Coordinates of N, CA and C in Angstrom, one line a residue:
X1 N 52.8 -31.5 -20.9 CA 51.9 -32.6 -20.8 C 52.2 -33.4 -19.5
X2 N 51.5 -33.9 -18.8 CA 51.1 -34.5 -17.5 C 51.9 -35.8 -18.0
X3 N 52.8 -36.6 -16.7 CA 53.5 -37.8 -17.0 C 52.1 -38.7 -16.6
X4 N 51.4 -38.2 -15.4 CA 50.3 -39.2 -14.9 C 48.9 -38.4 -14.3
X5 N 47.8 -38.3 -14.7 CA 46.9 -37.7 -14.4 C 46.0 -38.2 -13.3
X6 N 45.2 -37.8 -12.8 CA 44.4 -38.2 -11.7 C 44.0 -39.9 -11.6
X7 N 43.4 -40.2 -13.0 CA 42.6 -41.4 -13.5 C 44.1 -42.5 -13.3
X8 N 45.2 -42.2 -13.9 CA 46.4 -43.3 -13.9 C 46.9 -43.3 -12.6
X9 N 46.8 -42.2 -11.7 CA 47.8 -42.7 -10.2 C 46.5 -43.4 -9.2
X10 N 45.3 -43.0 -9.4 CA 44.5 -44.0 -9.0 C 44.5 -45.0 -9.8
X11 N 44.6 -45.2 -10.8 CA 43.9 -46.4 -11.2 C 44.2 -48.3 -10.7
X12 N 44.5 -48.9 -11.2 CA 44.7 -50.7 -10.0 C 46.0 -50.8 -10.9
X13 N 46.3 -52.0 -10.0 CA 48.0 -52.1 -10.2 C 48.6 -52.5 -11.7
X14 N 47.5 -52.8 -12.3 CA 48.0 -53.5 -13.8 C 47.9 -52.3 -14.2
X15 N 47.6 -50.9 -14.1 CA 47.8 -49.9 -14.8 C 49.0 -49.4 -14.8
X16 N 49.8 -49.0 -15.8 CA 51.4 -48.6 -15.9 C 51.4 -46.9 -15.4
X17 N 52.2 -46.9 -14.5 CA 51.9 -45.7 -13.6 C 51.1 -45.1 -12.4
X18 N 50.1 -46.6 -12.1 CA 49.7 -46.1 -10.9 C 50.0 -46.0 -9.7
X19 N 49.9 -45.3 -8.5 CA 50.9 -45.9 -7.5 C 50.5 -47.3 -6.8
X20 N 48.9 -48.0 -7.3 CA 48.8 -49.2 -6.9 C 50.3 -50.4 -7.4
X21 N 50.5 -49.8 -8.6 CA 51.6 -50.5 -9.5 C 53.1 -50.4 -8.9
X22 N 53.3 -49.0 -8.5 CA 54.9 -48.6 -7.7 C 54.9 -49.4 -6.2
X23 N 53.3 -49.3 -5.5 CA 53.5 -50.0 -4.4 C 53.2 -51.6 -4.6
X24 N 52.5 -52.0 -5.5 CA 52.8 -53.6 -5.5 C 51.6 -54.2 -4.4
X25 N 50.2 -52.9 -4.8 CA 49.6 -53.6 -3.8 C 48.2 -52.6 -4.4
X26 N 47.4 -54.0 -4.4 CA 45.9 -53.3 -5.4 C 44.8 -53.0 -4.4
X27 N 45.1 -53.3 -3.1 CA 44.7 -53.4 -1.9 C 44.2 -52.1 -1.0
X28 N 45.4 -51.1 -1.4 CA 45.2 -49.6 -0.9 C 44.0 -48.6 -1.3
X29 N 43.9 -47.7 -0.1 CA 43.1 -46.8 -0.1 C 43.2 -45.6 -1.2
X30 N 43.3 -45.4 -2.2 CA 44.1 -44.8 -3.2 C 43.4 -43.3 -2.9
X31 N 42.2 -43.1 -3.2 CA 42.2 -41.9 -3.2 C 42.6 -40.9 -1.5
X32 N 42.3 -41.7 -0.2 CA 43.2 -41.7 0.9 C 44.6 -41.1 0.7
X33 N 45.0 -41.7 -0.2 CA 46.3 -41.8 -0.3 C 46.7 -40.4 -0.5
X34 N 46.2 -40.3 -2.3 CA 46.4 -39.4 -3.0 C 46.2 -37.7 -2.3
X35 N 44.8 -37.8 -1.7 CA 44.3 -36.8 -1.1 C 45.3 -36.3 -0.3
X36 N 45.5 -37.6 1.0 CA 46.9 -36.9 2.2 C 48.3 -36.7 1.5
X37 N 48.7 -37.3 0.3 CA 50.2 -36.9 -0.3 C 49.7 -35.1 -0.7
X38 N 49.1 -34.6 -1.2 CA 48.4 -33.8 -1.7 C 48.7 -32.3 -0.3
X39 N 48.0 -32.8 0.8 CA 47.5 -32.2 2.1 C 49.4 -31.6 2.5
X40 N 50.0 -32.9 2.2 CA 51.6 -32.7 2.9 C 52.5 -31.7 2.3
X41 N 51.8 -32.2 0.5 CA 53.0 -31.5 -0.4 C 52.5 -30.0 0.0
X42 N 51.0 -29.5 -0.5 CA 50.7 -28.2 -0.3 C 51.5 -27.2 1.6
X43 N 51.5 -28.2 2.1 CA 52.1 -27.4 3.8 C 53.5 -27.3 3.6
X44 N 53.8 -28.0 2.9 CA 55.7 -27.7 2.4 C 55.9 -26.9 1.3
X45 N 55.1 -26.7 0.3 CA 55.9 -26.5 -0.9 C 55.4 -25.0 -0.9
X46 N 55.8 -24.3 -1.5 CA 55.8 -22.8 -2.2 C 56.5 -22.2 -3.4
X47 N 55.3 -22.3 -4.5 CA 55.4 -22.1 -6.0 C 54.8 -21.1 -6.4
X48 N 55.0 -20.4 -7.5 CA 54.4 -18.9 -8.0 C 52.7 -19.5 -8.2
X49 N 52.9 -21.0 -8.7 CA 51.3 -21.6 -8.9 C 50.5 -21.2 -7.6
X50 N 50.9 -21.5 -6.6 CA 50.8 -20.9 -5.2 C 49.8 -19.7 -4.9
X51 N 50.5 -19.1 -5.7 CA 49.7 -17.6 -5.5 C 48.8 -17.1 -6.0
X52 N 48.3 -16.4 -4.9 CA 47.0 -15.6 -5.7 C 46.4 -14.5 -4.6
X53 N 45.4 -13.7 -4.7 CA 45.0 -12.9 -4.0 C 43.5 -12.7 -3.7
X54 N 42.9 -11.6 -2.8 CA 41.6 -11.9 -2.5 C 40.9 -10.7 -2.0
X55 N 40.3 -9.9 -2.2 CA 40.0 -8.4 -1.6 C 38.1 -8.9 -0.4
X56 N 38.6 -8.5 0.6 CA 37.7 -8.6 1.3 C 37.6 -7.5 3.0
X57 N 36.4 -7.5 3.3 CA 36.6 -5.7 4.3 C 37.0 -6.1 5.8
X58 N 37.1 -5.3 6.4 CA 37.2 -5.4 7.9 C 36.2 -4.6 8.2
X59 N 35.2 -4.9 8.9 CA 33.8 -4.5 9.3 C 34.3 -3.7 10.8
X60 N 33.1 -2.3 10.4 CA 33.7 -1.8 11.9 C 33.5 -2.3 13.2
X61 N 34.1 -1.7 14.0 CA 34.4 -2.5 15.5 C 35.0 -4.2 15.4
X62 N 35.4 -4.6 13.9 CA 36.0 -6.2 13.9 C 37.1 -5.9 14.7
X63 N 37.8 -7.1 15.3 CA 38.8 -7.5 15.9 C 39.7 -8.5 14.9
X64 N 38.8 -9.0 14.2 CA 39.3 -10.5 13.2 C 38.9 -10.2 11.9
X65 N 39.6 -11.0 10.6 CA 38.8 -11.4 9.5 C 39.2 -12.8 9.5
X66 N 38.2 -13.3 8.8 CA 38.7 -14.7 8.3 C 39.4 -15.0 7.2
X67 N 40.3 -15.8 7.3 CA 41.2 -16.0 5.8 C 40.4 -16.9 4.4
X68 N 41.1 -17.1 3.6 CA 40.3 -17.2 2.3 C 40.2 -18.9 2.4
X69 N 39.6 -19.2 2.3 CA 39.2 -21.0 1.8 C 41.0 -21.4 1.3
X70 N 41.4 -22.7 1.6 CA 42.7 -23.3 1.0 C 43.9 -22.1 1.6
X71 N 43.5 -21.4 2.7 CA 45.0 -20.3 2.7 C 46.1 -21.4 3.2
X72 N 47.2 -21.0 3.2 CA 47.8 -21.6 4.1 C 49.4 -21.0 4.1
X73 N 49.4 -19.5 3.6 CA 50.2 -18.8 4.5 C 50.2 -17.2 3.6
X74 N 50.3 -15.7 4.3 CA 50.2 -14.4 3.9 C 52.0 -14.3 3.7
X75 N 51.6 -13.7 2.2 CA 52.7 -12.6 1.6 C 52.4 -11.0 1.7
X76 N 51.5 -10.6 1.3 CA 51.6 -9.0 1.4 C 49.8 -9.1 1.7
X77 N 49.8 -7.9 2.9 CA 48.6 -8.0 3.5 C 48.4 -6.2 3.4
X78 N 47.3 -5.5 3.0 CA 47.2 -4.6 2.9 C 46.1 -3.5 3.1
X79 N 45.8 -2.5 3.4 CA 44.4 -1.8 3.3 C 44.5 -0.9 2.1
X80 N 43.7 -0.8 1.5 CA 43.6 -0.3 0.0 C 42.7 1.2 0.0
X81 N 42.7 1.7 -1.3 CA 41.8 3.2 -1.3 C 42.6 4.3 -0.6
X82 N 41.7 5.4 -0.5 CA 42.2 6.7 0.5 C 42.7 6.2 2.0
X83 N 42.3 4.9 2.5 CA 43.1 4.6 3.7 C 44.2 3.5 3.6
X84 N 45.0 3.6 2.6 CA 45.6 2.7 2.3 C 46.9 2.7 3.2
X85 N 47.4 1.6 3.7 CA 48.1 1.1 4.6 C 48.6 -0.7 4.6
X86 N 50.0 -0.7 4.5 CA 50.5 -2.2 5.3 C 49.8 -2.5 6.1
X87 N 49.4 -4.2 6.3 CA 49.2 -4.9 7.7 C 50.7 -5.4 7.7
X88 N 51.3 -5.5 8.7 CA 52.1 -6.0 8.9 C 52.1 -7.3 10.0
X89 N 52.6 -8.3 9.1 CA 52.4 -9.6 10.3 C 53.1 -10.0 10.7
X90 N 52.8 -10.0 12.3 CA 53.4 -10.5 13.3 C 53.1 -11.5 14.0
X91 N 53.6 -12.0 15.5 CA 53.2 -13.1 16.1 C 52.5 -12.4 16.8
X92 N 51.7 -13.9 17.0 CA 50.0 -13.3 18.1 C 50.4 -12.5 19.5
X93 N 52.0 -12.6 20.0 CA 52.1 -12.0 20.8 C 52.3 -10.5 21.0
X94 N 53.5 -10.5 19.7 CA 53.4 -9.0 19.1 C 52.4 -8.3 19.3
X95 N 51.6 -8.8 18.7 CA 49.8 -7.9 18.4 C 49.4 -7.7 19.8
X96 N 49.5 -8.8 20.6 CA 48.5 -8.8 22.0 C 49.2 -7.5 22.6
X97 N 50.9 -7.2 22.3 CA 51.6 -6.2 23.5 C 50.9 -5.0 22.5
X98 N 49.9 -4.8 21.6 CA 49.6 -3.6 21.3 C 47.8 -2.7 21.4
X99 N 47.4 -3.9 21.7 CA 46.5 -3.8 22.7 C 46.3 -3.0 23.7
X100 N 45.6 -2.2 23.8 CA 44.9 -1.4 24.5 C 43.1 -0.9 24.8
X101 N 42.8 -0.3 26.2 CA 41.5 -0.3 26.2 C 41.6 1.2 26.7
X102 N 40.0 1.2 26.8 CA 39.4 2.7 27.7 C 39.1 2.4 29.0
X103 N 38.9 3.6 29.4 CA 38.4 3.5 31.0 C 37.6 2.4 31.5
X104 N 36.6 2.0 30.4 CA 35.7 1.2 30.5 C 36.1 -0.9 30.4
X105 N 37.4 -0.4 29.8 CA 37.9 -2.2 29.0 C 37.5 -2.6 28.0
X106 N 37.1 -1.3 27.5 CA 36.5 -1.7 25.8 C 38.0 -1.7 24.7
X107 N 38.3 -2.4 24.0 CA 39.5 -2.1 23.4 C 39.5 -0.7 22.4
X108 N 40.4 -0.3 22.1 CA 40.9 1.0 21.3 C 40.5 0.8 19.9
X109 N 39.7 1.9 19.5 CA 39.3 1.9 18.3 C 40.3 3.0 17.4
X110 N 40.8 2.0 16.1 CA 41.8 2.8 15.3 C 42.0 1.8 14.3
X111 N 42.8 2.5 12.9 CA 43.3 1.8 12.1 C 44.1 0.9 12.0
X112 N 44.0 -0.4 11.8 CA 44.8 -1.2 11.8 C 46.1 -1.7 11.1
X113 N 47.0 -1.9 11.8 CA 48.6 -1.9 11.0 C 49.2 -2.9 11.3
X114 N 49.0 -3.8 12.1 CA 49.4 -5.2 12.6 C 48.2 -6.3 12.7
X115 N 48.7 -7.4 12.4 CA 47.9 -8.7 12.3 C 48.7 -10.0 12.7
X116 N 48.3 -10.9 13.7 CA 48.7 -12.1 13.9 C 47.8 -13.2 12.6
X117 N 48.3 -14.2 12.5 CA 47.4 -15.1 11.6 C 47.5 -16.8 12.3
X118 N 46.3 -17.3 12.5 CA 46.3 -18.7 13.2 C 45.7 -19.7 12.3
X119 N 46.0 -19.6 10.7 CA 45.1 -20.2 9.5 C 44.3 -20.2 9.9
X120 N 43.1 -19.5 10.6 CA 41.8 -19.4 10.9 C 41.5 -18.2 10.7
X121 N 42.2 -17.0 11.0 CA 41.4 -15.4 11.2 C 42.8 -14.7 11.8
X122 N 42.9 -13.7 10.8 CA 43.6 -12.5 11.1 C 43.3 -11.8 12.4
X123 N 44.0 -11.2 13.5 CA 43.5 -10.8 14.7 C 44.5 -9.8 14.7
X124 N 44.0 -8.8 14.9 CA 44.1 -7.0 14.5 C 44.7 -6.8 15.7
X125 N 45.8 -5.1 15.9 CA 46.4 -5.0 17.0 C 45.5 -3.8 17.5
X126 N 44.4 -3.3 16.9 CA 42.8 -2.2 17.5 C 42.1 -3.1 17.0
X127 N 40.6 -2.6 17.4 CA 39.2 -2.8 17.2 C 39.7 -1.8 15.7
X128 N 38.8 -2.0 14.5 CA 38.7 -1.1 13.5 C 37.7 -0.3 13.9
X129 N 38.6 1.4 14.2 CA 37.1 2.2 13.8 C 36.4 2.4 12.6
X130 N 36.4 1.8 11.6 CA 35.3 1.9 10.5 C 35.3 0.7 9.8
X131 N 35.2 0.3 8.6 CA 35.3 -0.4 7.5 C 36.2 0.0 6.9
X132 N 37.2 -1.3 6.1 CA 38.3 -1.1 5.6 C 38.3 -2.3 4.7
X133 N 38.5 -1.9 3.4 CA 38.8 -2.7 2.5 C 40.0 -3.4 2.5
X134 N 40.3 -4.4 2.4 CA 41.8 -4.6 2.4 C 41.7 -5.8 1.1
X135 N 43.1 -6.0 1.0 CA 43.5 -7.0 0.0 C 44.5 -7.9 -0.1
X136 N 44.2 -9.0 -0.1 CA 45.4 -10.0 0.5 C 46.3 -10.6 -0.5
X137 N 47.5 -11.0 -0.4 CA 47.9 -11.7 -1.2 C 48.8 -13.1 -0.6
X138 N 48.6 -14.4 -1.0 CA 48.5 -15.2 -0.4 C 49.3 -16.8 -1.0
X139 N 49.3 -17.7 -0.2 CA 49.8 -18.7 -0.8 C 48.5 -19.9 -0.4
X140 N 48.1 -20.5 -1.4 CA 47.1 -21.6 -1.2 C 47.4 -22.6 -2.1
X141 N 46.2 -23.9 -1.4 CA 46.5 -25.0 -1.8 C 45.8 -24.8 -3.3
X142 N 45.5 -26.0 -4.4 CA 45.0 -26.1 -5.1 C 43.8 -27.1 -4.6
X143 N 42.9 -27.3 -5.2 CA 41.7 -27.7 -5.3 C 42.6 -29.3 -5.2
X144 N 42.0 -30.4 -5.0 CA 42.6 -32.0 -5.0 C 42.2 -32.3 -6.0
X145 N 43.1 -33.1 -6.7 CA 42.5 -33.6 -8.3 C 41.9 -34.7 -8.0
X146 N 41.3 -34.8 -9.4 CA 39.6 -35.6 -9.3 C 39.4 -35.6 -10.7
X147 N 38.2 -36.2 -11.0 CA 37.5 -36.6 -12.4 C 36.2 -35.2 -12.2
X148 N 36.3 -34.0 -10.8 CA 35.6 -33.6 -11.2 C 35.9 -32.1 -11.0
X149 N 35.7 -31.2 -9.7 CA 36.1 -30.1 -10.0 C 37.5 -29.4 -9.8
X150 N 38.3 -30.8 -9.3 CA 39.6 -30.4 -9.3 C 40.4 -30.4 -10.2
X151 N 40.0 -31.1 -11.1 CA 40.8 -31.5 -12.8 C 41.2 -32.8 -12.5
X152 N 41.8 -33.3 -13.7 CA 42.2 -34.2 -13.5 C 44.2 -34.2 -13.2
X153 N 44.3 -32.9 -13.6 CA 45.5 -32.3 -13.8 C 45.9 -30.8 -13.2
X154 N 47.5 -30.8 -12.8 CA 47.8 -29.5 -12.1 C 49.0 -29.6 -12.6
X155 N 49.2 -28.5 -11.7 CA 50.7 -27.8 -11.7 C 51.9 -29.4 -11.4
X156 N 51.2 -29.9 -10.0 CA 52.1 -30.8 -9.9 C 52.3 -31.5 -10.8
X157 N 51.2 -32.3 -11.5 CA 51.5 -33.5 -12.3 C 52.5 -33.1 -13.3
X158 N 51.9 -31.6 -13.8 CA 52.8 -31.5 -15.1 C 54.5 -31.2 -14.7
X159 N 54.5 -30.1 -13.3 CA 56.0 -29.8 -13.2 C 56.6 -30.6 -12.3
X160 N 55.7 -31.5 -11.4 CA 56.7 -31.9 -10.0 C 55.8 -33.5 -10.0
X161 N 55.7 -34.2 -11.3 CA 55.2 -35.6 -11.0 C 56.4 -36.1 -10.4
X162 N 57.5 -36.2 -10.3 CA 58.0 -37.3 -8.9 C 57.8 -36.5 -7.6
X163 N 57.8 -35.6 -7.3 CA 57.7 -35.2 -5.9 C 56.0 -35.6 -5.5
X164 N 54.7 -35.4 -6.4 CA 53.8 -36.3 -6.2 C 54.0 -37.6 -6.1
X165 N 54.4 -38.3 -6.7 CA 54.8 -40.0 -6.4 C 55.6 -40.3 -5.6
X166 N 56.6 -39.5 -5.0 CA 57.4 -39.6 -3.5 C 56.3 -39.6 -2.4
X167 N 55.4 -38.4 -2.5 CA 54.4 -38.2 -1.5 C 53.0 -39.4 -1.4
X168 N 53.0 -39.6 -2.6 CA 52.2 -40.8 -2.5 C 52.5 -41.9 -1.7
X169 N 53.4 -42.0 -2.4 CA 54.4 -43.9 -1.9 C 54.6 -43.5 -0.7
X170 N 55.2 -42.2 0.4 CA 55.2 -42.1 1.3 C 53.9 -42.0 2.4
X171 N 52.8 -41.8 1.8 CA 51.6 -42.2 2.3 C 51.1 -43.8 2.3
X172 N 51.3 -44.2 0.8 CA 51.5 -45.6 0.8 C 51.9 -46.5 1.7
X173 N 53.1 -46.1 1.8 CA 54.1 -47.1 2.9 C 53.7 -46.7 4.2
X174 N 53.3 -45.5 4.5 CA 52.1 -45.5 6.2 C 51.4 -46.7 6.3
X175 N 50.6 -46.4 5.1 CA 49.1 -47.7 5.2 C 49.5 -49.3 5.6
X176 N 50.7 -49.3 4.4 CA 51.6 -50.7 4.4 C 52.4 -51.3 6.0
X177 N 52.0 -49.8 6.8 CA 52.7 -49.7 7.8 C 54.6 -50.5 7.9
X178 N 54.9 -49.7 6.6 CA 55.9 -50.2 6.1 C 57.0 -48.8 6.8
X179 N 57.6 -49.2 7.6 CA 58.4 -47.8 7.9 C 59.8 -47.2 7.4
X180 N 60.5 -48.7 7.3 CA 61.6 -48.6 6.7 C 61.4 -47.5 5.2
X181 N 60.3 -48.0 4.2 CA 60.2 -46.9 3.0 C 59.3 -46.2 3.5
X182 N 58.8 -45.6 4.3 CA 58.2 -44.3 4.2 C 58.8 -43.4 4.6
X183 N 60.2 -43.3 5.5 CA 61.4 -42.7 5.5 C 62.5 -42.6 4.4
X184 N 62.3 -43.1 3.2 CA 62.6 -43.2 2.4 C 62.2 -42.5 1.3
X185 N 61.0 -43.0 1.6 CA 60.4 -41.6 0.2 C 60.0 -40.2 0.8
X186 N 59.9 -40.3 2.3 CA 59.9 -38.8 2.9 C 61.1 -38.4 2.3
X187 N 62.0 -39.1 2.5 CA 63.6 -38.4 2.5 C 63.7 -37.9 0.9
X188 N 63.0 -38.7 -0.1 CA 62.8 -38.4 -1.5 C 62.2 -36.9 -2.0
X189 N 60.9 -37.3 -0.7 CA 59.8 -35.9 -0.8 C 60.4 -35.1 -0.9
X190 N 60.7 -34.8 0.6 CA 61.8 -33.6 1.0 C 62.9 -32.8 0.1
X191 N 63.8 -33.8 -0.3 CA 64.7 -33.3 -1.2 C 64.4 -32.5 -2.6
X192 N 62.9 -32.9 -2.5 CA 62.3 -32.6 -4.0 C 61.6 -31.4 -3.8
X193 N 61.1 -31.0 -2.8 CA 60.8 -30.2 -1.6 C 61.5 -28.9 -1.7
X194 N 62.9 -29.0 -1.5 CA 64.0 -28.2 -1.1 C 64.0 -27.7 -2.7
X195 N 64.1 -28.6 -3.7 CA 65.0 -28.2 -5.0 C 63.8 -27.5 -5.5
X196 N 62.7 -28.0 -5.5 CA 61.7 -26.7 -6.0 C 61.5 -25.1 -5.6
X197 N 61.8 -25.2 -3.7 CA 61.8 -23.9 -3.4 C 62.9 -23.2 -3.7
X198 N 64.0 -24.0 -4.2 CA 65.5 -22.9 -4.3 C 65.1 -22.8 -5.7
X199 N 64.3 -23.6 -6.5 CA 63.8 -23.1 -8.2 C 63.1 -21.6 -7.9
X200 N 62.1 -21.8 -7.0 CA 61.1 -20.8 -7.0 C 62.2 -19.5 -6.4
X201 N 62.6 -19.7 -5.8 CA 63.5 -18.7 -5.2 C 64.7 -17.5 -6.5
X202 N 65.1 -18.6 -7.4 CA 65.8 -18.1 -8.2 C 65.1 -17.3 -9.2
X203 N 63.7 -17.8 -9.5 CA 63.4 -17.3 -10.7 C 62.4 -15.6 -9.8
X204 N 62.6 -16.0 -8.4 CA 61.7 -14.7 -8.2 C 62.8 -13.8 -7.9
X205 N 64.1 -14.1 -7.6 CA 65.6 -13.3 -7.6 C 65.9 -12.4 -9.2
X206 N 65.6 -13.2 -9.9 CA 65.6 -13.1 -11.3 C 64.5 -12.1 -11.6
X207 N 63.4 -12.3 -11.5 CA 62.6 -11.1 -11.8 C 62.8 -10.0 -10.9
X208 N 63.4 -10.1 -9.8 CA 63.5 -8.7 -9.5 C 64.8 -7.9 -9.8
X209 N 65.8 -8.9 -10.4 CA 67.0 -8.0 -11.2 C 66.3 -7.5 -12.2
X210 N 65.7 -7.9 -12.9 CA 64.5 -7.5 -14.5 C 64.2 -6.5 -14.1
X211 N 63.7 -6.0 -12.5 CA 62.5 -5.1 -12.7 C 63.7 -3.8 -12.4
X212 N 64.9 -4.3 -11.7 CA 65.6 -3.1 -11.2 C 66.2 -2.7 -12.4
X213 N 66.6 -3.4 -13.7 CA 67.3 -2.9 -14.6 C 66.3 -2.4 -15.6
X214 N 65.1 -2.6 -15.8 CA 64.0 -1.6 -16.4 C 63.7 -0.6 -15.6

């Protein structure tokens, strides 16, 4: 069960739990708030909640795909079926030294095995000569909580409500233009930050002893 749900960290200061109440100020932009603690924690953090996946084509002669709504970083990138194949990701410059054209400067038509990513669109080291299914697997944000399609409740509230309330109050104290605590609860965020990924880390160490001993 959730320590504080969408409706209690916005709610005004006389609410027990809200961050109007932790900051001592009924005056703030709350859902501002909530939204950018939200925006920060998602660009730092990396949880199995995290994950998920997405099957979509590379149309012939593409150079690019576009990534999936909320991406915000590739784990295993792949081409599926009878032409099944790794993308393997690299930096945009990698890809660029694999580039090549024809007589003409048209780039090289072939299967693709390399991909740079700019959280905007995958960019291929050929032109694809055909259509290719591929299938992604990925790390994304969640939807922002809300009273409506984001829930009122997530992963964070239930597993990481202080690292939410660090990130709040550290947004908070921006607004407050209070600097002394928003280095303070950054420095909170952060630490909370770290202990979650070395959690996530263990329990995916963990499942892969499981799989080697089955």
């Amino acid at each position: 069960m959730a320590l504080a749900d969408y409706t209690t960290l916005t709610a005004a200061k006389s609410t027990a739990g809200s961050i109007k109440q932790f900051a001592n100020n009924d005056n703030l932009p709350i859902t501002t708030i909530l939204s950018e603690a939200q925006s920060w924690i998602y660009r730092n953090l990396r949880t199995p909640e995290m994950l998920t996946n997405s099957v979509g084509t590379i149309t012939t002669s593409a150079i690019s795909l576009a990534v999936p709504t909320r991406f915000l970083a590739p784990v295993y990138f792949f081409i599926t079926g009878t032409d099944r194949g790794k993308i393997e990701i690299k930096s945009l410059s990698d890809v660029r030294d694999q580039w090549s054209y024809d007589g003409s400067g048209v780039r090289v038509k072939a299967k693709p095995s390399m991909a740079s990513c700019d959280l905007a669109s995958f960019w291929f080291d050929v032109m694809a000569d055909k259509a290719y299914v591929v299938r992604l697997e990925y790390y994304q944000s969640l939807a922002e909580l809300s009273t409506a399609t984001g829930g009122t409740t997530n992963f964070l509230t239930d597993r990481f409500p202080n690292l939410l309330r660090a990130a709040c109050m550290m947004q908070a104290a921006f607004w407050q233009k209070d600097e002394k605590n928003r280095l303070a609860w950054e420095a909170n965020a952060v630490a909370q930050i770290q202990s979650a990924r070395l959690e996530a880390d263990e329990i995916a160490a963990s499942e892969l002893q499981q799989m080697e001993v089955e």
